[in-house]
Amino acid sequence: NDTILDVSELTVKVQMLPLIKKQVEIDGIRIEGVSVNTAGLIDGMRLKGELGELFLNSHGVELTPETAILNSFSLKDARLALTLADTASVDTTEASEPLRWKIRLEDIRLDNVSFFLQMPLDTMDVGLEIGKASLRDGFVDLHKELYRASEFSLLKSKVTYNSGSRPQAENGFDPSHVGLTDINVSLDSIYYAGNNIRALIRQFELKERSGLQIVSTEGELRADNEAIHVPSLRMNTANSFVEFNAMADWSVTEQSGQG
């Protein structure tokens, strides 16, 4: 029999008395040296990879009224690959109870984490390699679908996307074979709830395999139920720059039935 999950070290520290009041106080959960291979455990899906170290502590979890505080979460040296061989057989029509959890995310850190998605039947694969990522002072309301954070950063990262069987173009941008490297992103004051969006862009840099290089970006994005606002944005490439402000009605994002 194949080993589905192997863990070198697992440490769990949970306070017992708060459990009586339906409260969970986690002083620490540490997992090290994990390897996973679901093989044929789930039809049409296989998860395989390794995880170096995961640590979290959480104080303030209440099962009623479904609130949680994640004080710290870190994931290091993880590499996971998910293969979806057949998604047509998965039944997603069954109704489920709405999620009402409200979660505070105080300090989230990722270091050397990669995730790859392969869909052979659709001849598509997507890869994300994170050098370093962090999030500070975040909040998630699953019922209202509201997300916010004081700071988010993504450093020294890569994204790949391949679709179809056509070979990669030798020159120029190929939308079927995208390769982004040296991605560095820094955002402040992030807010997302439907059409209500806010973000301050402190840094946005990347290189694309075609030769496109964005060397710096600074600006602001705002949106409400009526319009999308870009009060200021400046983007510099290796040989040029663009600077503008704009406002657009949400109708520009809708597809017209007349083409």
PDB file of C-alpha atoms in Angstrom:
ATOM      1  CA  ASN A   1       0.000   0.000   0.000  1.00  0.00           C
ATOM      2  CA  ASP A   2       1.203   3.517  -0.860  1.00  0.00           C
ATOM      3  CA  THR A   3       1.678   5.968   1.998  1.00  0.00           C
ATOM      4  CA  ILE A   4      -0.866   8.774   1.662  1.00  0.00           C
ATOM      5  CA  LEU A   5       0.520  11.033   4.384  1.00  0.00           C
ATOM      6  CA  ASP A   6       3.823  10.951   6.249  1.00  0.00           C
ATOM      7  CA  VAL A   7       4.710  13.420   9.023  1.00  0.00           C
ATOM      8  CA  SER A   8       8.118  13.585  10.670  1.00  0.00           C
ATOM      9  CA  GLU A   9       7.072  15.756  13.623  1.00  0.00           C
ATOM     10  CA  LEU A  10       3.726  17.024  14.954  1.00  0.00           C
ATOM     11  CA  THR A  11       3.325  19.197  18.053  1.00  0.00           C
ATOM     12  CA  VAL A  12      -0.060  20.447  19.271  1.00  0.00           C
ATOM     13  CA  LYS A  13      -0.636  22.682  22.304  1.00  0.00           C
ATOM     14  CA  VAL A  14      -4.308  23.427  23.012  1.00  0.00           C
ATOM     15  CA  GLN A  15      -5.792  24.800  26.227  1.00  0.00           C
ATOM     16  CA  MET A  16      -8.409  22.364  27.571  1.00  0.00           C
ATOM     17  CA  LEU A  17     -10.639  24.458  29.861  1.00  0.00           C
ATOM     18  CA  PRO A  18     -11.899  26.912  27.174  1.00  0.00           C
ATOM     19  CA  LEU A  19     -13.259  23.958  25.172  1.00  0.00           C
ATOM     20  CA  ILE A  20     -16.055  23.644  27.740  1.00  0.00           C
ATOM     21  CA  LYS A  21     -17.279  27.112  26.669  1.00  0.00           C
ATOM     22  CA  LYS A  22     -16.982  26.222  22.959  1.00  0.00           C
ATOM     23  CA  GLN A  23     -13.818  28.295  22.733  1.00  0.00           C
ATOM     24  CA  VAL A  24     -10.565  27.115  21.183  1.00  0.00           C
ATOM     25  CA  GLU A  25      -7.242  28.490  22.414  1.00  0.00           C
ATOM     26  CA  ILE A  26      -4.354  27.110  20.371  1.00  0.00           C
ATOM     27  CA  ASP A  27      -0.973  27.975  21.853  1.00  0.00           C
ATOM     28  CA  GLY A  28       0.760  26.329  18.915  1.00  0.00           C
ATOM     29  CA  ILE A  29       0.536  23.719  16.179  1.00  0.00           C
ATOM     30  CA  ARG A  30       3.784  22.806  14.478  1.00  0.00           C
ATOM     31  CA  ILE A  31       4.112  20.287  11.642  1.00  0.00           C
ATOM     32  CA  GLU A  32       7.455  19.420  10.068  1.00  0.00           C
ATOM     33  CA  GLY A  33       8.678  17.095   7.348  1.00  0.00           C
ATOM     34  CA  VAL A  34       5.390  16.287   5.621  1.00  0.00           C
ATOM     35  CA  SER A  35       4.962  14.330   2.397  1.00  0.00           C
ATOM     36  CA  VAL A  36       1.573  13.651   0.827  1.00  0.00           C
ATOM     37  CA  ASN A  37       0.433  11.540  -2.102  1.00  0.00           C
ATOM     38  CA  THR A  38      -3.291  10.872  -2.372  1.00  0.00           C
ATOM     39  CA  ALA A  39      -2.747   8.694  -5.475  1.00  0.00           C
ATOM     40  CA  GLY A  40      -6.163   7.168  -6.330  1.00  0.00           C
ATOM     41  CA  LEU A  41      -7.823   8.063  -3.028  1.00  0.00           C
ATOM     42  CA  ILE A  42     -10.139  10.604  -4.732  1.00  0.00           C
ATOM     43  CA  ASP A  43     -11.507   9.962  -8.208  1.00  0.00           C
ATOM     44  CA  GLY A  44     -10.201  12.410 -10.768  1.00  0.00           C
ATOM     45  CA  MET A  45      -7.822  14.169  -8.389  1.00  0.00           C
ATOM     46  CA  ARG A  46      -4.298  13.630  -7.096  1.00  0.00           C
ATOM     47  CA  LEU A  47      -2.379  15.784  -4.615  1.00  0.00           C
ATOM     48  CA  LYS A  48       1.334  15.195  -4.228  1.00  0.00           C
ATOM     49  CA  GLY A  49       4.115  17.147  -2.570  1.00  0.00           C
ATOM     50  CA  GLU A  50       6.198  18.038   0.445  1.00  0.00           C
ATOM     51  CA  LEU A  51       5.935  20.553   3.269  1.00  0.00           C
ATOM     52  CA  GLY A  52       8.945  21.673   5.270  1.00  0.00           C
ATOM     53  CA  GLU A  53       7.386  23.442   8.240  1.00  0.00           C
ATOM     54  CA  LEU A  54       3.967  24.810   9.211  1.00  0.00           C
ATOM     55  CA  PHE A  55       3.257  26.723  12.410  1.00  0.00           C
ATOM     56  CA  LEU A  56       0.181  28.526  13.701  1.00  0.00           C
ATOM     57  CA  ASN A  57      -1.229  29.860  16.931  1.00  0.00           C
ATOM     58  CA  SER A  58      -4.758  31.082  17.422  1.00  0.00           C
ATOM     59  CA  HIS A  59      -6.408  32.671  20.444  1.00  0.00           C
ATOM     60  CA  GLY A  60     -10.041  33.707  20.344  1.00  0.00           C
ATOM     61  CA  VAL A  61     -11.755  30.977  18.307  1.00  0.00           C
ATOM     62  CA  GLU A  62     -15.442  30.747  19.255  1.00  0.00           C
ATOM     63  CA  LEU A  63     -17.594  28.072  17.641  1.00  0.00           C
ATOM     64  CA  THR A  64     -20.611  30.218  18.458  1.00  0.00           C
ATOM     65  CA  PRO A  65     -20.906  32.829  16.890  1.00  0.00           C
ATOM     66  CA  GLU A  66     -18.272  31.503  14.421  1.00  0.00           C
ATOM     67  CA  THR A  67     -15.428  33.944  14.978  1.00  0.00           C
ATOM     68  CA  ALA A  68     -11.694  33.303  14.976  1.00  0.00           C
ATOM     69  CA  ILE A  69      -8.393  35.074  15.405  1.00  0.00           C
ATOM     70  CA  LEU A  70      -5.329  33.645  13.682  1.00  0.00           C
ATOM     71  CA  ASN A  71      -2.500  35.345  15.535  1.00  0.00           C
ATOM     72  CA  SER A  72       0.259  33.909  13.387  1.00  0.00           C
ATOM     73  CA  PHE A  73       0.630  31.448  10.529  1.00  0.00           C
ATOM     74  CA  SER A  74       3.815  30.510   8.704  1.00  0.00           C
ATOM     75  CA  LEU A  75       4.541  28.002   5.956  1.00  0.00           C
ATOM     76  CA  LYS A  76       8.064  27.234   4.744  1.00  0.00           C
ATOM     77  CA  ASP A  77       9.615  25.080   2.043  1.00  0.00           C
ATOM     78  CA  ALA A  78       6.388  23.662   0.608  1.00  0.00           C
ATOM     79  CA  ARG A  79       5.868  22.234  -2.867  1.00  0.00           C
ATOM     80  CA  LEU A  80       2.440  20.891  -3.834  1.00  0.00           C
ATOM     81  CA  ALA A  81       1.106  19.649  -7.166  1.00  0.00           C
ATOM     82  CA  LEU A  82      -2.595  19.046  -7.827  1.00  0.00           C
ATOM     83  CA  THR A  83      -3.673  17.045 -10.873  1.00  0.00           C
ATOM     84  CA  LEU A  84      -7.323  17.133 -11.929  1.00  0.00           C
ATOM     85  CA  ALA A  85      -7.898  14.302 -14.374  1.00  0.00           C
ATOM     86  CA  ASP A  86     -11.678  14.662 -14.611  1.00  0.00           C
ATOM     87  CA  THR A  87     -13.846  17.419 -13.140  1.00  0.00           C
ATOM     88  CA  ALA A  88     -17.041  16.468 -14.984  1.00  0.00           C
ATOM     89  CA  SER A  89     -17.870  13.728 -12.473  1.00  0.00           C
ATOM     90  CA  VAL A  90     -17.785  16.071  -9.456  1.00  0.00           C
ATOM     91  CA  ASP A  91     -21.298  17.005  -8.253  1.00  0.00           C
ATOM     92  CA  THR A  92     -21.322  20.628  -7.064  1.00  0.00           C
ATOM     93  CA  THR A  93     -25.101  21.106  -7.099  1.00  0.00           C
ATOM     94  CA  GLU A  94     -25.773  19.982  -3.522  1.00  0.00           C
ATOM     95  CA  ALA A  95     -26.847  22.898  -1.339  1.00  0.00           C
ATOM     96  CA  SER A  96     -24.845  23.630   1.803  1.00  0.00           C
ATOM     97  CA  GLU A  97     -25.259  25.853   4.827  1.00  0.00           C
ATOM     98  CA  PRO A  98     -23.850  29.363   4.328  1.00  0.00           C
ATOM     99  CA  LEU A  99     -20.527  30.044   6.005  1.00  0.00           C
ATOM    100  CA  ARG A 100     -20.731  32.830   8.567  1.00  0.00           C
ATOM    101  CA  TRP A 101     -17.191  32.746   9.949  1.00  0.00           C
ATOM    102  CA  LYS A 102     -15.430  36.031  10.658  1.00  0.00           C
ATOM    103  CA  ILE A 103     -11.658  35.596  10.824  1.00  0.00           C
ATOM    104  CA  ARG A 104      -8.926  38.039  11.837  1.00  0.00           C
ATOM    105  CA  LEU A 105      -5.526  37.368  10.283  1.00  0.00           C
ATOM    106  CA  GLU A 106      -2.841  39.138  12.278  1.00  0.00           C
ATOM    107  CA  ASP A 107       0.437  37.858  10.780  1.00  0.00           C
ATOM    108  CA  ILE A 108       0.666  35.493   7.788  1.00  0.00           C
ATOM    109  CA  ARG A 109       4.025  34.509   6.248  1.00  0.00           C
ATOM    110  CA  LEU A 110       4.976  32.227   3.366  1.00  0.00           C
ATOM    111  CA  ASP A 111       8.585  31.388   2.519  1.00  0.00           C
ATOM    112  CA  ASN A 112       9.618  29.294  -0.488  1.00  0.00           C
ATOM    113  CA  VAL A 113       6.163  27.929  -1.307  1.00  0.00           C
ATOM    114  CA  SER A 114       5.060  26.627  -4.707  1.00  0.00           C
ATOM    115  CA  PHE A 115       1.816  25.238  -6.069  1.00  0.00           C
ATOM    116  CA  PHE A 116       1.196  23.634  -9.455  1.00  0.00           C
ATOM    117  CA  LEU A 117      -2.173  22.799 -11.006  1.00  0.00           C
ATOM    118  CA  GLN A 118      -2.338  20.385 -13.928  1.00  0.00           C
ATOM    119  CA  MET A 119      -5.471  19.638 -15.971  1.00  0.00           C
ATOM    120  CA  PRO A 120      -4.368  17.124 -18.632  1.00  0.00           C
ATOM    121  CA  LEU A 121      -7.781  16.747 -20.278  1.00  0.00           C
ATOM    122  CA  ASP A 122      -7.917  20.509 -20.825  1.00  0.00           C
ATOM    123  CA  THR A 123      -4.194  20.616 -21.742  1.00  0.00           C
ATOM    124  CA  MET A 124      -3.692  23.363 -19.178  1.00  0.00           C
ATOM    125  CA  ASP A 125      -1.276  23.906 -16.306  1.00  0.00           C
ATOM    126  CA  VAL A 126      -0.709  26.796 -13.896  1.00  0.00           C
ATOM    127  CA  GLY A 127       2.232  27.291 -11.576  1.00  0.00           C
ATOM    128  CA  LEU A 128       2.881  29.702  -8.711  1.00  0.00           C
ATOM    129  CA  GLU A 129       6.262  29.912  -6.998  1.00  0.00           C
ATOM    130  CA  ILE A 130       6.396  32.269  -3.996  1.00  0.00           C
ATOM    131  CA  GLY A 131       9.751  33.486  -2.762  1.00  0.00           C
ATOM    132  CA  LYS A 132       8.309  35.374   0.191  1.00  0.00           C
ATOM    133  CA  ALA A 133       4.796  36.608   0.974  1.00  0.00           C
ATOM    134  CA  SER A 134       3.251  38.289   3.988  1.00  0.00           C
ATOM    135  CA  LEU A 135      -0.071  39.725   5.100  1.00  0.00           C
ATOM    136  CA  ARG A 136      -0.697  41.950   8.119  1.00  0.00           C
ATOM    137  CA  ASP A 137      -3.900  42.850   9.944  1.00  0.00           C
ATOM    138  CA  GLY A 138      -6.324  41.027   7.699  1.00  0.00           C
ATOM    139  CA  PHE A 139     -10.024  40.322   8.103  1.00  0.00           C
ATOM    140  CA  VAL A 140     -12.359  37.902   6.312  1.00  0.00           C
ATOM    141  CA  ASP A 141     -16.151  37.825   6.555  1.00  0.00           C
ATOM    142  CA  LEU A 142     -17.244  34.740   4.626  1.00  0.00           C
ATOM    143  CA  HIS A 143     -20.962  35.538   4.856  1.00  0.00           C
ATOM    144  CA  LYS A 144     -20.604  39.076   3.458  1.00  0.00           C
ATOM    145  CA  GLU A 145     -17.708  38.035   1.153  1.00  0.00           C
ATOM    146  CA  LEU A 146     -15.665  40.905   2.560  1.00  0.00           C
ATOM    147  CA  TYR A 147     -11.863  40.895   2.661  1.00  0.00           C
ATOM    148  CA  ARG A 148      -9.436  43.519   3.908  1.00  0.00           C
ATOM    149  CA  ALA A 149      -5.803  43.859   4.983  1.00  0.00           C
ATOM    150  CA  SER A 150      -3.482  46.627   6.107  1.00  0.00           C
ATOM    151  CA  GLU A 151      -0.462  45.303   4.198  1.00  0.00           C
ATOM    152  CA  PHE A 152       0.298  42.616   1.625  1.00  0.00           C
ATOM    153  CA  SER A 153       3.618  41.848  -0.028  1.00  0.00           C
ATOM    154  CA  LEU A 154       4.829  39.278  -2.541  1.00  0.00           C
ATOM    155  CA  LEU A 155       8.551  39.068  -3.313  1.00  0.00           C
ATOM    156  CA  LYS A 156      10.788  37.146  -5.736  1.00  0.00           C
ATOM    157  CA  SER A 157       7.924  35.113  -7.161  1.00  0.00           C
ATOM    158  CA  LYS A 158       7.000  33.443 -10.461  1.00  0.00           C
ATOM    159  CA  VAL A 159       3.814  32.557 -12.343  1.00  0.00           C
ATOM    160  CA  THR A 160       3.488  30.231 -15.337  1.00  0.00           C
ATOM    161  CA  TYR A 161       0.443  29.470 -17.474  1.00  0.00           C
ATOM    162  CA  ASN A 162       0.229  27.072 -20.403  1.00  0.00           C
ATOM    163  CA  SER A 163      -2.879  26.192 -22.375  1.00  0.00           C
ATOM    164  CA  GLY A 164      -3.427  24.117 -25.491  1.00  0.00           C
ATOM    165  CA  SER A 165      -1.100  21.919 -27.472  1.00  0.00           C
ATOM    166  CA  ARG A 166       0.280  24.633 -29.745  1.00  0.00           C
ATOM    167  CA  PRO A 167       4.044  25.195 -29.281  1.00  0.00           C
ATOM    168  CA  GLN A 168       5.175  28.313 -27.498  1.00  0.00           C
ATOM    169  CA  ALA A 169       5.818  31.299 -29.789  1.00  0.00           C
ATOM    170  CA  GLU A 170       9.508  32.024 -30.201  1.00  0.00           C
ATOM    171  CA  ASN A 171       9.042  35.799 -30.217  1.00  0.00           C
ATOM    172  CA  GLY A 172       6.536  38.219 -28.717  1.00  0.00           C
ATOM    173  CA  PHE A 173       3.819  37.760 -26.146  1.00  0.00           C
ATOM    174  CA  ASP A 174       1.987  34.431 -26.295  1.00  0.00           C
ATOM    175  CA  PRO A 175      -1.275  34.426 -24.250  1.00  0.00           C
ATOM    176  CA  SER A 176      -1.295  30.620 -24.297  1.00  0.00           C
ATOM    177  CA  HIS A 177       2.168  30.403 -22.723  1.00  0.00           C
ATOM    178  CA  VAL A 178       2.724  33.097 -20.113  1.00  0.00           C
ATOM    179  CA  GLY A 179       5.833  33.203 -17.966  1.00  0.00           C
ATOM    180  CA  LEU A 180       6.176  35.914 -15.293  1.00  0.00           C
ATOM    181  CA  THR A 181       9.321  36.162 -13.171  1.00  0.00           C
ATOM    182  CA  ASP A 182      10.828  38.563 -10.622  1.00  0.00           C
ATOM    183  CA  ILE A 183       7.359  39.473  -9.343  1.00  0.00           C
ATOM    184  CA  ASN A 184       7.441  41.990  -6.500  1.00  0.00           C
ATOM    185  CA  VAL A 185       4.174  43.433  -5.167  1.00  0.00           C
ATOM    186  CA  SER A 186       3.443  45.668  -2.190  1.00  0.00           C
ATOM    187  CA  LEU A 187      -0.104  46.835  -1.399  1.00  0.00           C
ATOM    188  CA  ASP A 188      -1.544  48.855   1.496  1.00  0.00           C
ATOM    189  CA  SER A 189      -5.079  49.519   2.747  1.00  0.00           C
ATOM    190  CA  ILE A 190      -6.678  46.671   0.804  1.00  0.00           C
ATOM    191  CA  TYR A 191     -10.466  46.322   0.826  1.00  0.00           C
ATOM    192  CA  TYR A 192     -12.708  44.105  -1.303  1.00  0.00           C
ATOM    193  CA  ALA A 193     -16.456  43.596  -0.961  1.00  0.00           C
ATOM    194  CA  GLY A 194     -18.293  43.128  -4.261  1.00  0.00           C
ATOM    195  CA  ASN A 195     -17.891  46.331  -6.301  1.00  0.00           C
ATOM    196  CA  ASN A 196     -16.368  48.183  -3.353  1.00  0.00           C
ATOM    197  CA  ILE A 197     -12.607  47.954  -3.814  1.00  0.00           C
ATOM    198  CA  ARG A 198      -9.683  49.955  -2.461  1.00  0.00           C
ATOM    199  CA  ALA A 199      -5.912  49.514  -2.647  1.00  0.00           C
ATOM    200  CA  LEU A 200      -2.764  51.607  -2.520  1.00  0.00           C
ATOM    201  CA  ILE A 201      -0.107  50.245  -4.872  1.00  0.00           C
ATOM    202  CA  ARG A 202       3.339  50.817  -3.410  1.00  0.00           C
ATOM    203  CA  GLN A 203       5.236  48.432  -5.646  1.00  0.00           C
ATOM    204  CA  PHE A 204       4.458  46.289  -8.681  1.00  0.00           C
ATOM    205  CA  GLU A 205       7.302  44.783 -10.714  1.00  0.00           C
ATOM    206  CA  LEU A 206       7.624  41.827 -13.067  1.00  0.00           C
ATOM    207  CA  LYS A 207       9.274  40.405 -16.156  1.00  0.00           C
ATOM    208  CA  GLU A 208       7.469  38.475 -18.906  1.00  0.00           C
ATOM    209  CA  ARG A 209       9.224  35.926 -21.102  1.00  0.00           C
ATOM    210  CA  SER A 210       8.407  38.029 -24.195  1.00  0.00           C
ATOM    211  CA  GLY A 211      10.736  40.770 -22.954  1.00  0.00           C
ATOM    212  CA  LEU A 212       8.175  43.047 -21.301  1.00  0.00           C
ATOM    213  CA  GLN A 213       9.515  44.408 -18.027  1.00  0.00           C
ATOM    214  CA  ILE A 214       7.656  46.565 -15.522  1.00  0.00           C
ATOM    215  CA  VAL A 215      10.307  48.097 -13.304  1.00  0.00           C
ATOM    216  CA  SER A 216       8.052  50.084 -10.947  1.00  0.00           C
ATOM    217  CA  THR A 217       4.425  50.996 -10.332  1.00  0.00           C
ATOM    218  CA  GLU A 218       2.799  53.346  -7.848  1.00  0.00           C
ATOM    219  CA  GLY A 219      -0.795  54.437  -7.600  1.00  0.00           C
ATOM    220  CA  GLU A 220      -4.243  54.063  -6.117  1.00  0.00           C
ATOM    221  CA  LEU A 221      -7.326  52.082  -7.086  1.00  0.00           C
ATOM    222  CA  ARG A 222     -10.834  52.721  -5.795  1.00  0.00           C
ATOM    223  CA  ALA A 223     -14.246  51.452  -6.813  1.00  0.00           C
ATOM    224  CA  ASP A 224     -17.800  51.675  -5.532  1.00  0.00           C
ATOM    225  CA  ASN A 225     -21.181  50.492  -6.778  1.00  0.00           C
ATOM    226  CA  GLU A 226     -21.245  53.180  -9.448  1.00  0.00           C
ATOM    227  CA  ALA A 227     -17.779  53.463 -10.939  1.00  0.00           C
ATOM    228  CA  ILE A 228     -14.109  52.461 -10.981  1.00  0.00           C
ATOM    229  CA  HIS A 229     -11.680  55.251 -10.016  1.00  0.00           C
ATOM    230  CA  VAL A 230      -7.937  55.476 -10.634  1.00  0.00           C
ATOM    231  CA  PRO A 231      -6.975  58.801  -8.989  1.00  0.00           C
ATOM    232  CA  SER A 232      -3.323  58.302  -9.921  1.00  0.00           C
ATOM    233  CA  LEU A 233      -1.157  55.611 -11.450  1.00  0.00           C
ATOM    234  CA  ARG A 234       2.397  55.665 -12.794  1.00  0.00           C
ATOM    235  CA  MET A 235       3.955  52.585 -14.378  1.00  0.00           C
ATOM    236  CA  ASN A 236       7.549  52.454 -15.599  1.00  0.00           C
ATOM    237  CA  THR A 237       8.890  49.898 -18.052  1.00  0.00           C
ATOM    238  CA  ALA A 238      12.522  49.435 -19.008  1.00  0.00           C
ATOM    239  CA  ASN A 239      12.238  52.034 -21.807  1.00  0.00           C
ATOM    240  CA  SER A 240       9.103  54.088 -21.168  1.00  0.00           C
ATOM    241  CA  PHE A 241       6.464  55.101 -18.656  1.00  0.00           C
ATOM    242  CA  VAL A 242       2.733  55.795 -18.509  1.00  0.00           C
ATOM    243  CA  GLU A 243       1.011  58.080 -16.021  1.00  0.00           C
ATOM    244  CA  PHE A 244      -2.717  58.751 -15.842  1.00  0.00           C
ATOM    245  CA  ASN A 245      -5.896  59.101 -13.798  1.00  0.00           C
ATOM    246  CA  ALA A 246      -9.240  57.770 -14.902  1.00  0.00           C
ATOM    247  CA  MET A 247     -12.826  56.960 -14.001  1.00  0.00           C
ATOM    248  CA  ALA A 248     -15.105  54.418 -15.687  1.00  0.00           C
ATOM    249  CA  ASP A 249     -18.598  53.117 -15.174  1.00  0.00           C
ATOM    250  CA  TRP A 250     -18.911  49.433 -14.257  1.00  0.00           C
ATOM    251  CA  SER A 251     -20.737  48.872 -17.557  1.00  0.00           C
ATOM    252  CA  VAL A 252     -17.368  48.820 -19.350  1.00  0.00           C
ATOM    253  CA  THR A 253     -16.685  45.438 -17.720  1.00  0.00           C
ATOM    254  CA  GLU A 254     -19.938  43.925 -18.990  1.00  0.00           C
ATOM    255  CA  GLN A 255     -20.141  41.987 -22.242  1.00  0.00           C
ATOM    256  CA  SER A 256     -22.572  43.369 -24.764  1.00  0.00           C
ATOM    257  CA  GLY A 257     -24.944  40.997 -26.504  1.00  0.00           C
ATOM    258  CA  GLN A 258     -24.253  42.908 -29.718  1.00  0.00           C
ATOM    259  CA  GLY A 259     -20.540  41.990 -29.645  1.00  0.00           C
TER     260      GLY A 259
END
